[in-house]
Structures are given as structure tokens and as C-alpha cells.
Amino acid sequence: MQFSQMIFVAGFLPLFFVLYFGKKELAWKNAVFFLASCFFLLFQGLLAVAFLCFFTLFVFFMGKALGKAAEEKKKKIFFLSLAGILLPLAFFKYSAALPFLPKMVKGWMPFGISFYSFRFIAYLYDCYQGKEAEQEIFSFSLFAFAFPVLSQGPILRYSEMREEIKNRAFSYEAFSHGLFRFTFGLWKKLALADALGSLSAEVLSLDSLKNASMLQSSSPSFSFLAVFLSGISYMLQIFLDFSAYTDMAIGIGEICGFTLPENFQAPYSARSIRDFWRRWHISLSMFFRDYVYIPLGGNRVPFPLQVRNLLLIWILTGIWHGSTANFILWGLYFFVFILLELCCKKLWKRMKKFEGGDFSFVLRCLQHVYTLVVLYFSWILFRFSDFQSLKNILWLHTLPKSLALVDGKTLLIAKSNIFLLLVAILFSGNLLSSLEEEWQKLLFRGKSRLARKKRASLGFYGMEDADGKGDPCPEERSGETEVQKEEAISLAEEVEAEAKAEEEVESEVESEVKAEAKIESEELLREEKMEAELSQENQEDLLRHEKILRRIQRRTKLNIFFLDHAEQLYFWGKLLAAIAFLLLSFALMAGQSYMPFLYNQF
């Protein structure tokens, strides 16, 4: 059972959510999550469940042993547990090459073993380094069996899930974002990745490349456009397919209250191979960095040893991705370019100084083109496990004289799928992350505006009078002397004289104001006469200015509305987009299910 299948989307997942949110108790939620994970794994066979149960018990007790062992015994226990994980993984990966094994065993691998083996290694290494081992078998089993990350990653570490297993809360914002993330990943898989896979196979038959005599053929049955279109389609497909499963896993995790790490950050927008691997399959890159590269010395060792460490990392990366020799070649290919970039590190830094000048745009484009070309050929190495096919496809990229640039069939297919390719390129960049950043900025501005309005409505605390009637604690006046009375009378007379003087001044001011008003009215009359004499062009200018003013006022009101209702718009926008993506995905799944039936009928 896969995330993109109808049985999962329309059957397993709704039932799981109904049961999961049936009660508020965390113990209930954890129990439902664990049972759902076991049921999900059961679709892959009883042997897959048995292997994961055995590995989970083995790693749990080894982790406890590492936590209790003395320092001199820790190393032996750790390497023993490491062998207990890596040997079965190597056996199943290379079982197809062992001649003495029966056919039913050859090439069979327990479901998700590559991903949960690395998760277990990370946990054991953390225990070896002194982090606290888990004491509850159920909590650790919840981590081991977690179905969102079981088959496609990301490679989750126990420290990233430990606290949320024991304490997590429901959030409407996380629910809406998680639902959107899952449905968007589902749509991306069905509408883009699967369609690109079909396109890549349609324009270039892989079986035709296995023919050894094709190199001597005077006229291949396809053109360079077919070769290039197939390569570009596969390049886009492999990212959209893998990132779609990651989106779905992260979305399910967010709905359940788990924060899963990001695995992709617009890798095709990178400007170097090193930058690409900081964005592509981030959890795998971080695993090799933290558990292999840094323990071997990392960048702190002399350059020859650093090269050795990098070579080991990229051989292991190739082996992890597949058991055939082309994957090791693929890893070594990246090692060469990483090494070249390290050697040219100083030159790269000097080139960055030009980023503020006129040469900045050209430099960025050249770096981006270099990265995409290297990646394009890397996916050719990744795609073809048969070396004859690999040799032929690389030869075709040298543009031999016998190869036509364009053929009619491929050109027609390219024109028919141009919209698919443009949408795929659009969603292979950082479009969604940019939109999310803008939404977060709007949310922040909206929250700031609401906070300012709240502060303004509360006023200044403690600055008002107690009763608003003058002096809050007037002193009693008694025993006034005659002298004080006389002083009071004279003071009153002075006040009256000042009041009369003020009245005279006010009367003079009023007369002046009336005179000014009369002058202003005369000027207004003259202006009105002048306006009446304005030409038709000036009147049109006035109307245009009024339209612009009304447009600015509407835009201001709209901005204020968005700021005041940013959180509600964010929530409902995500929810509506999730429903739209879900309906589109159901339509695509239904079409895939019934299309063979329709073909057979007609």
C-alpha cells in the first residue's frame, strides 16, 4: 500500500483520522497511531512486520545496554549492535548477486529497511555518545513503526520525536497546514510525477538503448530532441516524485501533532553541487555528515584525509541508493565535482565579490547553468543500471552525425506536453516556499496591527483622575483671615478685568476672521469661475485623478481587511486548497483505475 493509492487515501487514512481524533487522551492517540502503523506494514507481508519487530527489540535493548554500560564496554556494544543492523541490510541489498540463494529469497528486501536501519543507527550512536536511552518499549516502537516515514523518509531521529510522543497538542493551524501539505503532495505525485514518468518512457524507449549495434547504426530511430526531452522529464520526475512522498509524510505528521524535518528546499535552484546537497534529501545528507563525516574528522583534518572522508561518504551514498554498479559510479561522479569545488573554493569566494555589481546576474546564471548540467548527467548515471544502455545514451549526447536533431513525432509530443513541463518546472523551484514566506509576513503584520489596536483601546493605565472631578483629595479650607478675603476679592477683580480684555480681543479677532472669510469667499468664486472655464482635457485629468484616488482607497481598505483577517484567511485558504487538490487527485486516481477498462471496452 502506497500513499498515492486509492485504498490508502479513501480507506486507510480517513478511518485512521476518525479513530485518532475519537478521543482527546494522548494514550489513545498513541495506541491508534501504533496499530495503524502495524496495519499499514501488514499490507507489505508478515515477513516485513516480523523483521521490523525483531530489529526494534534488538535496537531497544542494545540502546539500554549502551546507557548502562561502563565507558570501556560501550565501544564493543556499539560496534556489535552496528554489525547487527548493517549485515542484514547488506545481505538483502546484494542477495540478488549471491548464486547459492534460492530464487524466492534473491532480490527480496524487507519493506523500508534502508530507512529504518539508518534511523536505528542514529539512535544507537546517540546512546553511545551519552544521550539518554529510551526506557519504555512502547514509545520506542511508536518511533520505529511510524508509518508516515516508514518507506520514503525523511530519516527521522528519535530525539526529534521523543518529546512529541509523550506530549503534543492539537492545533487548527497545524491541521490545516498538514492537510494542505498532504493533498498537495498527492496531487504533485499523480498529476506531475507520474505524467512525467510516462512522458519520459514515451519519447525514448529504454529497451532500444540496450541494443549494442546501435552505436554502429547509421540512422537511430529517434532524434536528439527525444533523448533530451526524456532526460529532462526524468530529472523533473525524480524530484517531484520523491518530494511528493515527503510532503505527504510531513502532512500526516503535522495533522497528528508530529513535527517532521524538511527533506527538500528547492534543490534545482542551487548554484553549486555542494549547495544542491544541502537542499536535496537533507535528512540523508545530515545523517552522513553527523554520523560518518564528523566522527572521521570532518574539515578539521589535513586536506588528504578530508578527501578520504569525502570519498567514503560518496561511496556509501551510492551504495545506499542501490545495489548495482551504476549507483557507486553516481556517487563517485558527485565526489569529483565536490572535490573540484573545494579546490576552487578561494576562486568561488572571489567571484562572490562581484555579486553587487553589473556582473552579478550573469555570474548567478552561469553558476546555475553549471549546476543543472552536472545534475542532468548525474541522473543519467542514476537511471541506467545496464552499462550498454548507459554507454549508448552518453554517446547520443555527443550529437553524432547520424542523429537527427528533431523528429515529427517527438515534436508533436513535446508541443502536447508543454504545459505539463512548464508546471513541473514551476513547482520544482521555490514557488510554494516564497508564497509561504509572504503569508507569514502578512500574518505577522496582521498580529502587530491587532496588538496596536488593543493597546490603543486600553488607554494609559493610572493616568486618569480617580473621580474625574478635579483634585482627588481637596484640603479643607477653614479659618480664613480678613486679609486673605481681601486678597481674594482683588484677585477676582483682576480676573474680571482680564476677562473683559479677552472679550475685546476676541471681538477684534472675529471681525478679522469675517473679513478673511469674505476675501476667501471672493477667491473661491473666482476659482469656480476659472474651473468653469477649464478645458475638456483638464476635466478628464480631474476624473482620472479621482479614479486613481478611489483605486488607492479601495486598495487601502483591502489591505486593512487582509491584515485584520490574516489568520482566518490563512486557515480557510489552506483548507480550500487542500479540498481542491484532494478532488483533483481523486479524479486522477479514478481515471487511472478505469482507463484500462474503457480501453478494453472500445
CSV table of C-alpha atoms in Angstrom, one decimal, residues 57-264:
chain,number,residue,atom,x,y,z
A,57,LEU,CA,13.6,-5.2,20.1
A,58,PHE,CA,17.2,-5.6,19.2
A,59,VAL,CA,17.9,-1.9,19.0
A,60,PHE,CA,15.8,-1.0,22.1
A,61,PHE,CA,17.7,-3.4,24.3
A,62,MET,CA,21.1,-2.5,22.8
A,63,GLY,CA,20.3,1.2,23.5
A,64,LYS,CA,19.5,0.3,27.1
A,65,ALA,CA,22.7,-1.7,27.4
A,66,LEU,CA,24.7,1.3,26.0
A,67,GLY,CA,23.1,3.6,28.6
A,68,LYS,CA,24.1,1.3,31.5
A,69,ALA,CA,27.5,0.1,30.2
A,70,ALA,CA,30.8,1.4,31.5
A,71,GLU,CA,32.9,3.5,29.2
A,72,GLU,CA,35.3,0.7,28.3
A,73,LYS,CA,32.5,-1.6,27.2
A,74,LYS,CA,30.4,0.9,25.3
A,75,LYS,CA,32.5,0.7,22.2
A,76,LYS,CA,32.2,-3.1,21.9
A,77,ILE,CA,28.4,-3.0,22.4
A,78,PHE,CA,28.1,-0.2,19.9
A,79,PHE,CA,30.0,-2.0,17.1
A,80,LEU,CA,28.2,-5.2,17.9
A,81,SER,CA,24.8,-3.5,17.5
A,82,LEU,CA,26.1,-1.7,14.4
A,83,ALA,CA,27.0,-5.1,12.8
A,84,GLY,CA,23.6,-6.5,13.8
A,85,ILE,CA,22.0,-3.7,11.7
A,86,LEU,CA,24.4,-3.4,8.7
A,87,LEU,CA,24.9,-7.1,8.0
A,88,PRO,CA,21.2,-7.9,7.3
A,89,LEU,CA,20.9,-4.6,5.3
A,90,ALA,CA,23.9,-5.6,3.1
A,91,PHE,CA,22.6,-9.1,2.8
A,92,PHE,CA,19.2,-8.1,1.5
A,93,LYS,CA,20.7,-5.4,-0.8
A,94,TYR,CA,23.1,-7.8,-2.5
A,95,SER,CA,21.1,-11.0,-2.2
A,96,ALA,CA,20.4,-11.0,-6.0
A,97,ALA,CA,24.2,-11.4,-6.7
A,98,LEU,CA,24.6,-14.5,-4.4
A,99,PRO,CA,24.3,-17.6,-6.5
A,100,PHE,CA,23.7,-20.1,-3.7
A,101,LEU,CA,20.4,-18.5,-2.5
A,102,PRO,CA,17.0,-19.8,-3.7
A,103,LYS,CA,15.1,-17.8,-6.2
A,104,MET,CA,12.3,-16.8,-3.7
A,105,VAL,CA,15.0,-15.1,-1.5
A,106,LYS,CA,17.0,-13.4,-4.2
A,107,GLY,CA,16.4,-9.7,-4.6
A,108,TRP,CA,13.8,-9.6,-1.8
A,109,MET,CA,14.1,-6.8,0.7
A,110,PRO,CA,12.0,-6.1,3.8
A,111,PHE,CA,9.8,-3.0,3.3
A,112,GLY,CA,11.5,0.2,4.4
A,113,ILE,CA,14.7,-1.5,5.7
A,114,SER,CA,17.0,1.2,4.3
A,115,PHE,CA,15.2,4.0,6.1
A,116,TYR,CA,14.6,2.4,9.5
A,117,SER,CA,18.1,0.9,9.5
A,118,PHE,CA,19.6,4.4,9.4
A,119,ARG,CA,17.2,5.7,12.0
A,120,PHE,CA,18.3,2.9,14.3
A,121,ILE,CA,22.0,3.6,13.7
A,122,ALA,CA,21.4,7.2,14.5
A,123,TYR,CA,19.7,6.3,17.8
A,124,LEU,CA,22.4,3.8,18.8
A,125,TYR,CA,25.1,6.4,18.1
A,126,ASP,CA,23.3,9.0,20.2
A,127,CYS,CA,23.2,6.5,23.1
A,128,TYR,CA,26.8,5.7,22.6
A,129,GLN,CA,27.6,9.4,22.8
A,130,GLY,CA,25.9,9.7,26.2
A,131,LYS,CA,22.3,10.7,25.3
A,132,GLU,CA,19.6,9.1,27.4
A,133,ALA,CA,18.3,5.8,26.1
A,134,GLU,CA,14.5,5.2,26.0
A,135,GLN,CA,13.2,3.0,28.8
A,136,GLU,CA,9.7,2.4,27.5
A,137,ILE,CA,9.4,-0.1,24.7
A,138,PHE,CA,6.0,1.2,23.5
A,139,SER,CA,7.4,4.8,23.0
A,140,PHE,CA,10.3,3.4,21.0
A,141,SER,CA,8.1,1.1,19.0
A,142,LEU,CA,5.9,4.1,18.1
A,143,PHE,CA,9.1,5.7,16.6
A,144,ALA,CA,10.2,2.6,14.9
A,145,PHE,CA,6.8,1.7,13.3
A,146,ALA,CA,5.7,5.3,12.4
A,147,PHE,CA,4.0,4.7,9.0
A,148,PRO,CA,4.5,8.2,7.6
A,149,VAL,CA,8.3,7.9,7.4
A,150,LEU,CA,8.5,4.1,7.1
A,151,SER,CA,9.1,3.7,3.3
A,152,GLN,CA,10.1,7.1,1.9
A,153,GLY,CA,11.6,9.1,4.8
A,154,PRO,CA,12.7,11.6,5.8
A,155,ILE,CA,15.3,9.8,8.1
A,156,LEU,CA,13.8,10.8,11.4
A,157,ARG,CA,15.9,10.8,14.6
A,158,TYR,CA,14.4,9.7,17.9
A,159,SER,CA,15.4,13.0,19.6
A,160,GLU,CA,13.2,14.8,17.0
A,161,MET,CA,10.1,12.7,18.0
A,162,ARG,CA,10.8,11.8,21.7
A,163,GLU,CA,9.0,14.8,23.3
A,164,GLU,CA,6.1,14.8,21.0
A,165,ILE,CA,5.4,11.1,21.7
A,166,LYS,CA,4.8,12.0,25.3
A,167,ASN,CA,3.4,15.5,25.0
A,168,ARG,CA,1.7,17.1,21.9
A,169,ALA,CA,-1.4,19.1,21.4
A,170,PHE,CA,-3.9,19.6,18.6
A,171,SER,CA,-3.7,22.8,16.6
A,172,TYR,CA,-6.1,24.0,13.9
A,173,GLU,CA,-3.2,25.8,12.2
A,174,ALA,CA,-1.1,22.7,12.1
A,175,PHE,CA,-4.1,20.6,11.0
A,176,SER,CA,-5.0,22.9,8.1
A,177,HIS,CA,-1.3,23.2,7.0
A,178,GLY,CA,-0.8,19.4,7.3
A,179,LEU,CA,-3.9,18.6,5.3
A,180,PHE,CA,-2.8,21.1,2.6
A,181,ARG,CA,0.7,19.6,2.6
A,182,PHE,CA,-0.6,16.0,2.2
A,183,THR,CA,-3.1,16.8,-0.6
A,184,PHE,CA,-0.6,19.0,-2.5
A,185,GLY,CA,2.0,16.1,-2.3
A,186,LEU,CA,-0.7,13.7,-3.5
A,187,TRP,CA,-1.6,15.9,-6.5
A,188,LYS,CA,2.1,16.5,-7.3
A,189,LYS,CA,2.7,12.8,-7.4
A,190,LEU,CA,-0.3,11.9,-9.5
A,191,ALA,CA,-0.6,14.9,-11.8
A,192,LEU,CA,3.1,15.8,-12.3
A,193,ALA,CA,5.5,13.0,-11.4
A,194,ASP,CA,3.5,10.1,-12.9
A,195,ALA,CA,2.8,12.1,-16.0
A,196,LEU,CA,6.5,13.0,-16.5
A,197,GLY,CA,7.4,9.3,-16.0
A,198,SER,CA,5.1,8.3,-18.8
A,199,LEU,CA,6.4,11.1,-21.0
A,200,SER,CA,10.0,10.1,-20.5
A,201,ALA,CA,9.3,6.5,-21.4
A,202,GLU,CA,7.1,7.5,-24.4
A,203,VAL,CA,9.6,9.7,-26.2
A,204,LEU,CA,12.5,7.3,-25.7
A,205,SER,CA,12.2,3.6,-25.3
A,206,LEU,CA,14.8,2.3,-22.8
A,207,ASP,CA,14.8,-1.2,-24.4
A,208,SER,CA,16.0,0.3,-27.7
A,209,LEU,CA,19.1,1.6,-25.9
A,210,LYS,CA,20.2,-1.9,-24.8
A,211,ASN,CA,21.0,-2.8,-28.4
A,212,ALA,CA,24.8,-2.9,-28.7
A,213,SER,CA,24.7,-2.4,-32.5
A,214,MET,CA,23.0,1.0,-32.1
A,215,LEU,CA,26.4,2.6,-32.0
A,216,GLN,CA,27.2,1.4,-35.5
A,217,SER,CA,23.7,2.3,-36.8
A,218,SER,CA,23.7,4.9,-39.5
A,219,SER,CA,20.2,6.3,-38.5
A,220,PRO,CA,18.9,5.8,-35.0
A,221,SER,CA,15.1,5.6,-34.7
A,222,PHE,CA,14.9,8.7,-32.6
A,223,SER,CA,16.3,12.3,-32.5
A,224,PHE,CA,18.3,14.3,-30.1
A,225,LEU,CA,15.1,16.1,-29.0
A,226,ALA,CA,13.7,12.7,-27.9
A,227,VAL,CA,16.9,12.0,-25.9
A,228,PHE,CA,16.9,15.4,-24.3
A,229,LEU,CA,13.2,15.5,-23.5
A,230,SER,CA,13.4,12.1,-21.9
A,231,GLY,CA,16.3,13.2,-19.8
A,232,ILE,CA,14.6,16.4,-18.7
A,233,SER,CA,11.4,14.6,-17.9
A,234,TYR,CA,13.2,12.1,-15.8
A,235,MET,CA,15.1,14.8,-14.0
A,236,LEU,CA,11.9,16.6,-13.0
A,237,GLN,CA,10.1,13.4,-12.2
A,238,ILE,CA,12.6,12.1,-9.8
A,239,PHE,CA,12.5,15.3,-7.7
A,240,LEU,CA,8.7,15.7,-7.9
A,241,ASP,CA,8.1,12.0,-7.0
A,242,PHE,CA,10.4,11.9,-4.0
A,243,SER,CA,9.4,15.3,-2.7
A,244,ALA,CA,5.7,14.4,-3.1
A,245,TYR,CA,6.1,11.5,-0.8
A,246,THR,CA,8.0,13.7,1.7
A,247,ASP,CA,5.2,16.3,1.5
A,248,MET,CA,2.6,13.6,2.2
A,249,ALA,CA,4.6,12.2,5.2
A,250,ILE,CA,5.2,15.7,6.7
A,251,GLY,CA,1.5,16.5,6.2
A,252,ILE,CA,0.3,13.4,8.0
A,253,GLY,CA,2.8,14.1,10.8
A,254,GLU,CA,1.5,17.7,11.2
A,255,ILE,CA,-2.1,16.5,11.4
A,256,CYS,CA,-1.2,14.1,14.1
A,257,GLY,CA,0.9,16.7,16.0
A,258,PHE,CA,4.4,15.4,15.0
A,259,THR,CA,7.0,17.9,13.5
A,260,LEU,CA,8.9,16.0,10.8
A,261,PRO,CA,12.1,17.6,9.3
A,262,GLU,CA,12.1,19.1,5.9
A,263,ASN,CA,13.8,16.9,3.2
A,264,PHE,CA,13.9,19.3,0.2
